[in-house]
Short mmCIF file of C-alpha atoms and ligand atoms in Angstrom, two decimals:
data_model
loop_
_atom_site.label_atom_id
_atom_site.label_comp_id
_atom_site.label_asym_id
_atom_site.label_seq_id
_atom_site.Cartn_x
_atom_site.Cartn_y
_atom_site.Cartn_z
CA MET P 1 2.24 -24.62 19.54
CA VAL P 2 0.36 -21.16 17.80
CA SER P 3 0.56 -18.66 19.45
CA LEU P 4 -3.10 -16.99 19.97
CA PRO P 5 -4.05 -15.09 18.62
CA ILE P 6 -2.59 -14.95 14.41
CA TYR P 7 -2.23 -11.79 12.87
CA LEU P 8 -3.07 -12.70 9.42
CA ASP P 9 -3.65 -8.45 8.85
CA ASN P 10 -0.78 -7.20 7.47
CA HIS P 11 -1.65 -5.40 4.56
CA ALA P 12 -3.20 -3.40 7.73
CA THR P 13 0.50 -2.72 9.47
CA THR P 14 2.95 -5.44 9.51
CA ARG P 15 5.17 -6.20 12.77
CA THR P 16 8.48 -4.28 12.94
CA ASP P 17 11.23 -6.84 12.26
CA PRO P 18 13.67 -7.25 15.40
CA ARG P 19 16.66 -7.23 12.69
CA VAL P 20 14.89 -3.53 11.72
CA LEU P 21 14.35 -2.95 15.44
CA ALA P 22 18.12 -3.83 17.07
CA LYS P 23 19.57 -0.79 13.91
CA MET P 24 17.38 1.61 14.99
CA ILE P 25 18.28 1.59 19.09
CA PRO P 26 21.58 3.34 19.18
CA TYR P 27 20.07 6.09 17.17
CA PHE P 28 17.46 7.05 20.07
CA SER P 29 20.48 6.01 22.93
CA GLU P 30 23.98 7.02 21.65
CA ILE P 31 23.77 8.43 18.09
CA TYR P 32 20.50 11.30 18.49
CA GLY P 33 22.04 13.99 17.36
CA ASN P 34 20.08 16.37 14.34
CA SER P 35 20.91 15.43 11.10
CA SER P 36 20.83 19.09 10.05
CA SER P 37 23.66 19.57 13.02
CA VAL P 38 26.89 20.21 10.68
CA SER P 39 29.10 21.62 14.20
CA HIS P 40 29.96 18.47 15.85
CA ARG P 41 30.08 14.74 15.94
CA PHE P 42 26.25 13.98 16.97
CA GLY P 43 24.76 15.84 13.88
CA TRP P 44 28.07 13.91 11.07
CA ASP P 45 26.93 10.56 12.53
CA ALA P 46 23.13 10.94 12.04
CA GLU P 47 23.93 12.67 8.66
CA ALA P 48 25.99 9.63 7.99
CA ALA P 49 22.73 7.55 8.69
CA VAL P 50 20.20 9.39 6.83
CA ASN P 51 22.42 8.74 4.15
CA ALA P 52 23.27 5.25 4.38
CA ALA P 53 19.22 5.11 3.93
CA ARG P 54 18.41 7.36 1.30
CA GLU P 55 20.97 5.08 -0.67
CA GLN P 56 19.29 1.70 0.84
CA ALA P 57 15.30 3.00 -0.33
CA ALA P 58 16.99 4.30 -3.67
CA ALA P 59 18.20 1.14 -4.44
CA LEU P 60 15.03 -0.90 -3.74
CA ILE P 61 13.35 1.16 -6.26
CA GLY P 62 15.76 1.37 -9.04
CA ALA P 63 15.98 5.81 -7.93
CA GLU P 64 18.86 8.02 -7.17
CA PRO P 65 19.27 8.83 -3.46
CA ARG P 66 18.64 12.68 -3.91
CA GLU P 67 15.40 11.90 -5.10
CA ILE P 68 14.13 10.44 -2.01
CA VAL P 69 12.14 12.98 0.02
CA PHE P 70 11.09 11.43 3.39
CA THR P 71 7.34 11.98 4.88
CA SER P 72 5.93 10.88 7.93
CA GLY P 73 4.66 8.18 5.88
CA ALA P 74 2.03 7.02 2.88
CA THR P 75 0.02 9.62 3.58
CA GLU P 76 1.53 12.62 3.86
CA ALA P 77 3.96 11.36 0.66
CA ASN P 78 0.33 11.08 -2.16
CA ASN P 79 -0.36 14.40 -0.70
CA LEU P 80 2.74 15.93 -1.76
CA ALA P 81 3.42 14.48 -5.01
CA ILE P 82 -0.77 15.49 -5.77
CA LYS P 83 -1.05 18.85 -3.73
CA GLY P 84 2.99 19.60 -4.69
CA VAL P 85 3.13 18.66 -8.33
CA LEU P 86 -0.33 20.47 -9.51
CA PRO P 87 0.47 24.41 -8.79
CA PHE P 88 3.85 23.46 -11.86
CA LEU P 89 1.71 22.30 -14.72
CA LYS P 90 -1.50 24.84 -14.16
CA LYS P 91 -0.83 26.65 -17.01
CA LYS P 92 -0.68 23.24 -18.92
CA GLY P 93 -4.05 21.53 -17.88
CA ASN P 94 -6.30 21.01 -15.22
CA HIS P 95 -6.97 16.97 -15.72
CA ILE P 96 -6.13 14.87 -13.49
CA VAL P 97 -6.88 10.70 -14.48
CA SER P 98 -6.97 8.20 -11.45
CA ALA P 99 -9.03 5.21 -10.04
CA SER P 100 -11.64 4.44 -8.07
CA ILE P 101 -10.05 1.92 -6.23
CA GLU P 102 -7.75 4.09 -5.07
CA HIS P 103 -6.17 4.45 -1.30
CA ARG P 104 -8.60 7.50 0.26
CA ALA P 105 -5.32 8.78 1.44
CA VAL P 106 -5.58 9.19 -2.47
CA LEU P 107 -8.57 9.50 -3.66
CA ASP P 108 -9.40 12.77 -0.50
CA PRO P 109 -6.56 14.95 -1.61
CA LEU P 110 -8.67 14.63 -4.79
CA LYS P 111 -11.98 15.06 -4.22
CA ARG P 112 -10.77 18.25 -2.69
CA LEU P 113 -9.17 19.47 -5.71
CA ALA P 114 -11.83 18.73 -7.96
CA ARG P 115 -14.16 20.36 -5.19
CA ASP P 116 -12.34 23.81 -4.20
CA GLU P 117 -9.17 24.44 -6.85
CA GLY P 118 -11.87 23.33 -9.54
CA TYR P 119 -10.19 20.60 -11.70
CA GLU P 120 -11.30 18.01 -13.48
CA VAL P 121 -10.86 13.72 -12.00
CA THR P 122 -11.40 11.04 -13.88
CA PHE P 123 -11.85 8.45 -11.83
CA LEU P 124 -11.32 5.04 -13.78
CA THR P 125 -13.26 2.14 -12.84
CA PRO P 126 -11.60 -0.96 -12.97
CA ASP P 127 -12.48 -4.48 -14.04
CA SER P 128 -13.70 -6.88 -12.15
CA THR P 129 -10.83 -8.43 -10.70
CA GLY P 130 -9.51 -4.60 -9.97
CA LYS P 131 -6.93 -3.54 -12.20
CA ILE P 132 -7.09 -0.66 -14.30
CA SER P 133 -5.76 -1.77 -18.05
CA SER P 134 -2.93 1.27 -19.69
CA GLU P 135 -5.36 1.02 -22.15
CA SER P 136 -8.43 2.58 -20.09
CA VAL P 137 -5.95 5.10 -18.83
CA ALA P 138 -5.11 5.82 -22.80
CA GLN P 139 -8.82 6.37 -23.74
CA VAL P 140 -9.42 8.92 -21.17
CA LEU P 141 -6.11 11.40 -21.63
CA THR P 142 -7.06 14.54 -23.44
CA ASP P 143 -4.98 17.74 -23.62
CA GLN P 144 -5.47 18.96 -20.80
CA THR P 145 -4.10 16.49 -18.52
CA VAL P 146 -1.25 16.92 -16.35
CA LEU P 147 -1.38 13.95 -13.96
CA VAL P 148 -2.21 10.16 -13.96
CA SER P 149 -2.49 8.64 -10.48
CA VAL P 150 -2.60 4.54 -10.34
CA MET P 151 -2.16 2.36 -7.17
CA ALA P 152 0.83 -0.25 -8.25
CA ALA P 153 -1.01 -3.10 -6.20
CA ASN P 154 -3.78 -2.82 -4.36
CA ASN P 155 -4.58 -3.01 -0.18
CA GLU P 156 -7.84 -4.63 -0.32
CA VAL P 157 -7.59 -7.34 -3.20
CA GLY P 158 -4.04 -6.96 -3.77
CA THR P 159 -4.48 -6.84 -7.58
CA ILE P 160 -1.27 -5.27 -9.35
CA ASN P 161 -1.79 -2.96 -11.61
CA PRO P 162 0.42 -2.44 -15.06
CA ILE P 163 2.46 0.56 -13.89
CA HIS P 164 5.22 -0.72 -16.19
CA ASP P 165 2.72 0.31 -19.08
CA ILE P 166 0.73 3.07 -17.16
CA GLY P 167 4.47 5.19 -16.62
CA ARG P 168 5.63 4.79 -20.18
CA LEU P 169 2.60 5.84 -21.68
CA CYS P 170 2.67 9.00 -19.59
CA LEU P 171 6.43 9.51 -20.24
CA ASP P 172 6.14 9.44 -24.31
CA ARG P 173 2.90 12.28 -23.69
CA GLY P 174 4.49 14.16 -20.85
CA ILE P 175 2.27 13.50 -17.91
CA VAL P 176 3.52 13.08 -14.74
CA PHE P 177 2.65 9.36 -13.63
CA HIS P 178 2.42 9.06 -9.69
CA SER P 179 1.98 5.92 -8.18
CA ASP P 180 1.10 4.65 -4.58
CA ALA P 181 3.33 2.40 -4.05
CA THR P 182 2.77 1.34 -0.32
CA GLN P 183 1.48 -2.33 -0.65
CA ALA P 184 4.31 -3.00 -3.37
CA VAL P 185 7.62 -1.93 -1.93
CA GLY P 186 9.46 -4.50 -0.57
CA LYS P 187 7.18 -6.82 -2.50
CA LEU P 188 7.15 -6.56 -6.27
CA PRO P 189 10.31 -5.68 -8.19
CA LEU P 190 9.70 -1.34 -9.00
CA ASN P 191 11.83 0.30 -11.62
CA VAL P 192 10.71 3.89 -11.29
CA VAL P 193 13.31 4.82 -14.03
CA GLU P 194 12.54 1.44 -16.87
CA SER P 195 8.30 2.61 -15.81
CA GLY P 196 8.75 5.93 -16.17
CA ILE P 197 7.25 6.61 -12.75
CA GLY P 198 7.35 10.68 -11.75
CA LEU P 199 5.90 10.42 -7.85
CA LEU P 200 5.94 7.05 -6.23
CA SER P 201 4.95 6.72 -2.59
CA LEU P 202 6.14 4.49 0.29
CA THR P 203 5.87 4.15 3.93
CA ALA P 204 8.27 1.40 5.97
CA HIS P 205 5.63 -0.20 8.45
CA LYS P 206 3.85 -1.74 5.11
CA PHE P 207 6.90 -4.05 5.03
CA TYR P 208 8.66 -4.79 8.00
CA GLY P 209 9.95 -1.27 9.39
CA PRO P 210 8.77 1.31 11.61
CA LYS P 211 5.26 3.40 11.41
CA GLY P 212 5.44 7.31 10.75
CA ILE P 213 8.24 7.03 8.28
CA GLY P 214 7.63 7.11 4.66
CA ALA P 215 8.81 8.59 1.30
CA LEU P 216 7.88 10.52 -2.25
CA TYR P 217 10.30 9.66 -4.57
CA VAL P 218 11.10 12.72 -6.97
CA ARG P 219 12.34 11.92 -10.21
CA ARG P 220 15.07 14.46 -10.63
CA HIS P 221 16.73 12.96 -14.81
CA MET P 222 14.83 13.37 -18.25
CA GLN P 223 11.52 15.25 -17.55
CA PRO P 224 12.06 16.37 -13.84
CA VAL P 225 9.02 16.71 -11.65
CA ARG P 226 9.13 20.71 -9.79
CA LEU P 227 7.00 20.29 -6.40
CA GLN P 228 5.62 22.78 -3.79
CA PRO P 229 6.00 21.81 -0.23
CA LEU P 230 3.19 21.42 1.78
CA PHE P 231 4.46 23.73 4.62
CA ASP P 232 7.43 25.87 5.30
CA GLY P 233 10.21 25.34 7.69
CA GLY P 234 13.57 24.73 7.66
CA GLY P 235 14.47 23.55 4.73
CA HIS P 236 15.01 20.62 4.92
CA GLU P 237 15.00 17.56 2.29
CA ARG P 238 16.04 20.42 -0.38
CA GLY P 239 13.35 22.31 1.10
CA PHE P 240 10.36 19.81 -0.21
CA ARG P 241 9.70 18.31 3.58
CA SER P 242 10.82 21.10 5.92
CA GLY P 243 10.99 19.49 9.83
CA THR P 244 13.98 17.89 12.04
CA LEU P 245 14.58 14.82 10.21
CA ALA P 246 13.56 11.37 12.67
CA VAL P 247 16.93 9.72 12.60
CA PRO P 248 15.89 6.36 13.99
CA LEU P 249 12.51 5.93 12.07
CA ILE P 250 14.80 6.65 8.76
CA VAL P 251 17.81 4.36 9.99
CA GLY P 252 14.49 1.88 10.41
CA LEU P 253 12.77 2.39 7.08
CA GLY P 254 16.26 2.09 5.20
CA GLN P 255 17.20 -1.46 7.17
CA ALA P 256 14.05 -2.61 6.08
CA CYS P 257 13.98 -1.48 2.13
CA GLN P 258 17.93 -3.23 2.76
CA ILE P 259 16.20 -6.37 3.97
CA ALA P 260 12.94 -6.51 1.55
CA GLY P 261 15.60 -6.08 -1.32
CA ALA P 262 17.59 -8.96 -0.01
CA GLU P 263 14.76 -11.74 0.47
CA MET P 264 12.11 -10.39 -1.61
CA ALA P 265 12.72 -13.43 -4.79
CA GLN P 266 12.68 -16.25 -1.70
CA GLU P 267 10.13 -14.75 0.85
CA SER P 268 7.34 -13.89 -1.81
CA ALA P 269 7.61 -17.64 -2.84
CA ARG P 270 7.12 -18.79 0.70
CA ILE P 271 4.68 -16.01 1.68
CA LEU P 272 2.56 -17.18 -2.03
CA GLY P 273 2.77 -20.95 -0.43
CA LEU P 274 1.25 -19.67 2.84
CA ARG P 275 -1.58 -18.11 0.60
CA GLU P 276 -2.06 -20.94 -1.27
CA ARG P 277 -2.03 -23.28 1.70
CA LEU P 278 -4.52 -20.94 3.00
CA HIS P 279 -7.19 -20.62 0.32
CA LEU P 280 -7.20 -24.43 -0.48
CA GLY P 281 -7.79 -25.35 3.00
CA LEU P 282 -10.65 -23.19 3.12
CA MET P 283 -11.81 -23.99 -0.23
CA GLU P 284 -11.94 -27.61 1.16
CA ARG P 285 -13.69 -27.02 4.03
CA VAL P 286 -16.02 -24.64 3.45
CA PRO P 287 -18.81 -23.91 0.07
CA GLU P 288 -19.54 -20.98 -1.45
CA ILE P 289 -16.80 -19.20 -1.13
CA PHE P 290 -15.58 -16.10 -3.40
CA LEU P 291 -12.16 -14.95 -4.26
CA ASN P 292 -11.66 -11.10 -4.88
CA GLY P 293 -8.96 -9.11 -7.05
CA HIS P 294 -6.92 -11.31 -9.69
CA PRO P 295 -6.65 -14.97 -9.88
CA THR P 296 -2.83 -14.65 -10.53
CA GLU P 297 -1.81 -11.04 -11.06
CA ARG P 298 -2.17 -10.20 -7.24
CA LEU P 299 -0.01 -9.92 -4.13
CA PRO P 300 1.51 -13.33 -2.56
CA GLY P 301 -0.04 -12.16 0.45
CA ASN P 302 -3.28 -10.65 -0.40
CA LEU P 303 -6.37 -13.41 0.29
CA ASN P 304 -9.69 -11.37 -0.21
CA LEU P 305 -12.91 -13.88 0.26
CA SER P 306 -16.35 -13.48 -0.06
CA PHE P 307 -18.21 -15.86 2.32
CA ALA P 308 -21.65 -16.27 0.87
CA TYR P 309 -24.67 -15.94 3.39
CA VAL P 310 -22.11 -14.87 6.13
CA GLU P 311 -21.21 -10.95 7.07
CA GLY P 312 -17.95 -10.46 7.16
CA GLU P 313 -18.20 -8.44 10.77
CA ALA P 314 -19.99 -11.35 12.12
CA LEU P 315 -17.59 -13.84 11.26
CA MET P 316 -14.77 -11.59 12.68
CA MET P 317 -16.06 -11.38 15.90
CA ALA P 318 -16.90 -14.88 15.61
CA MET P 319 -13.14 -16.20 14.69
CA ARG P 320 -11.48 -13.16 17.64
CA GLU P 321 -8.15 -15.59 17.75
CA VAL P 322 -7.89 -15.16 13.89
CA ALA P 323 -7.21 -10.71 12.92
CA VAL P 324 -8.04 -10.43 9.50
CA SER P 325 -9.93 -7.09 8.23
CA SER P 326 -13.54 -7.87 7.35
CA GLY P 327 -14.84 -5.41 3.56
CA SER P 328 -16.71 -2.90 5.54
CA ALA P 329 -14.35 -2.55 8.65
CA CYS P 330 -11.55 0.04 6.77
CA THR P 331 -13.72 2.79 8.78
CA SER P 332 -15.52 1.32 11.76
CA ALA P 333 -17.52 4.08 12.61
CA ASN P 334 -18.60 3.78 8.97
CA PRO P 335 -20.20 0.31 8.08
CA GLU P 336 -20.14 0.59 4.56
CA PRO P 337 -19.30 -2.06 1.79
CA SER P 338 -15.68 -1.52 0.96
CA HIS P 339 -15.29 1.29 -2.51
CA VAL P 340 -13.01 -1.11 -3.56
CA LEU P 341 -15.00 -4.20 -4.13
CA ARG P 342 -18.22 -1.90 -4.84
CA GLY P 343 -15.98 -0.34 -7.91
CA MET P 344 -14.50 -3.87 -8.96
CA GLY P 345 -18.87 -4.19 -9.34
CA VAL P 346 -19.00 -6.93 -6.51
CA GLU P 347 -22.46 -6.99 -4.90
CA GLU P 348 -23.19 -5.28 -1.55
CA ASP P 349 -23.99 -8.57 -0.11
CA MET P 350 -21.48 -10.31 -1.18
CA ALA P 351 -19.15 -7.31 -0.51
CA ARG P 352 -20.70 -7.13 3.41
CA ALA P 353 -19.62 -11.06 2.88
CA SER P 354 -16.03 -10.63 2.50
CA LEU P 355 -12.91 -10.79 4.57
CA ARG P 356 -8.98 -9.71 3.80
CA PHE P 357 -6.47 -12.30 4.66
CA GLY P 358 -2.67 -10.49 4.68
CA ILE P 359 -0.13 -12.98 4.71
CA GLY P 360 3.63 -11.89 6.20
CA ARG P 361 7.16 -12.66 7.18
CA PHE P 362 6.01 -14.05 10.41
CA ASN P 363 3.59 -16.36 9.62
CA THR P 364 3.84 -19.80 9.57
CA GLU P 365 2.31 -23.22 8.19
CA GLU P 366 1.02 -24.00 11.15
CA GLU P 367 -0.48 -20.65 12.28
CA ILE P 368 -2.28 -21.19 8.15
CA ASP P 369 -3.20 -24.42 8.97
CA HIS P 370 -5.22 -23.42 12.47
CA ALA P 371 -6.45 -20.11 10.79
CA VAL P 372 -7.84 -22.49 8.20
CA ASN P 373 -9.73 -24.96 11.18
CA ALA P 374 -11.45 -21.29 13.02
CA VAL P 375 -12.39 -20.02 9.47
CA ALA P 376 -14.47 -22.79 8.59
CA ASN P 377 -15.74 -23.60 12.41
CA ALA P 378 -16.96 -20.12 12.67
CA VAL P 379 -18.78 -20.13 8.62
CA ALA P 380 -20.62 -23.48 9.69
CA ARG P 381 -21.91 -21.70 13.08
CA LEU P 382 -22.95 -18.31 11.31
CA ARG P 383 -24.30 -20.19 8.49
CA VAL P 384 -26.57 -22.36 11.33
CA TYR P 385 -28.79 -19.78 12.13
CA SER P 386 -28.67 -17.84 8.42
CA THR P 387 -32.41 -19.27 6.77
CA ALA P 388 -31.12 -17.78 3.34
CA TRP P 389 -28.28 -20.51 3.73
CA MET P 390 -30.79 -22.93 5.02
CA ASP P 391 -33.14 -22.34 2.10
CA ARG P 392 -30.84 -21.93 -0.73
CA ALA P 393 -32.04 -23.49 -3.93
C1 PLP W 1 -1.53 1.75 4.44
C2 PLP W 1 -1.27 2.92 2.81
C3 PLP W 1 -1.45 4.29 2.82
C4 PLP W 1 -1.31 4.71 4.13
O1 PLP W 1 0.38 4.23 4.61
P1 PLP W 1 0.45 5.26 6.39
O2 PLP W 1 1.65 5.34 6.06
O3 PLP W 1 -0.04 4.78 6.93
O4 PLP W 1 0.06 6.97 6.25
C5 PLP W 1 -1.40 5.00 1.66
N1 PLP W 1 -1.84 3.74 0.47
C6 PLP W 1 -1.91 2.62 0.69
C7 PLP W 1 -2.34 1.86 -0.34
C8 PLP W 1 -1.33 2.16 1.51
O5 PLP W 1 -2.14 0.37 1.79
#
């Protein structure tokens, strides 16, 4: 029996893994000390737990524990990375390179810096699959470029960027490379050292950890990256991020990293199988659907489809037993079609006709089969009312 509704929105957030939750609970109820309290057992135990989680997080991305700064999530990590690094690079230059398909937690800080602080920002346009090539980055670098920020994998279409090549390019040129790896962490193998990454953002709730905890990797070897904190206070996290550490959440983040590292290969294969089952099932049942994103180089759980002659929003409402996102729903107050799809060159009506399916750890084959049925039926029902569909050539 499939329990409804079926959750297929794992790019928005994920269920906290029960194994993660179980590790967290004692840190609310028994081991509730402040990890900065150096004078008693409560503090020492909390500190030991934080240290263990820092090691788990570092291990997942090939970093050293001292290079991990805990934050409230990826939004804060992106802001700390971008706003924190620039003051130290001011003398070198004022040019930043990023991409039009980044998450708003990167786009908005960059737009503010361009508007208020005199920075020049080049927003690269991706190819039609949503990919930013290292050649396109190389082409726009100048002797004023101090920062490049390109995401590891896109949150709407799942396309994976060549961050290894972009990172090596930046390292060779002495330019800081930041990557918002929020969608890639725990799903794709990452190595910050090999890939020349200076700053990397992640958040636990996208890979089966709790909401409200993330981290910024800050390189401390080779070309160390200096950062100015966003706010002042007790000097926690080596001064990069003041504020009492959220010990239970940090323990959860660490455990989520541990599980992701151990199970990544086998989980990716299983999720990819479910994704293909969904895609093939829909292609069999529904004519005129189009894939958005790269056909192969994308996150295993991502399927972003445009259903011609149907509004994504209307389709979502017509299939309430399946929880997904539409290509224009990112901010429901703002019905603009997705800036990612538009940035890839998808026509406005096809962008509005899109749905994003995000398959995750807790989805089953039965759920996928149920979803295929629900989506196919809903599309057929809506197309009956579409004169454009009836009149198509
Ligand atoms: C979810 C997401 C964020 C924001 O993460 P929070 O932890 O909610 O702040 C940033 N970037 C990408 C690519 C995301 O998918």
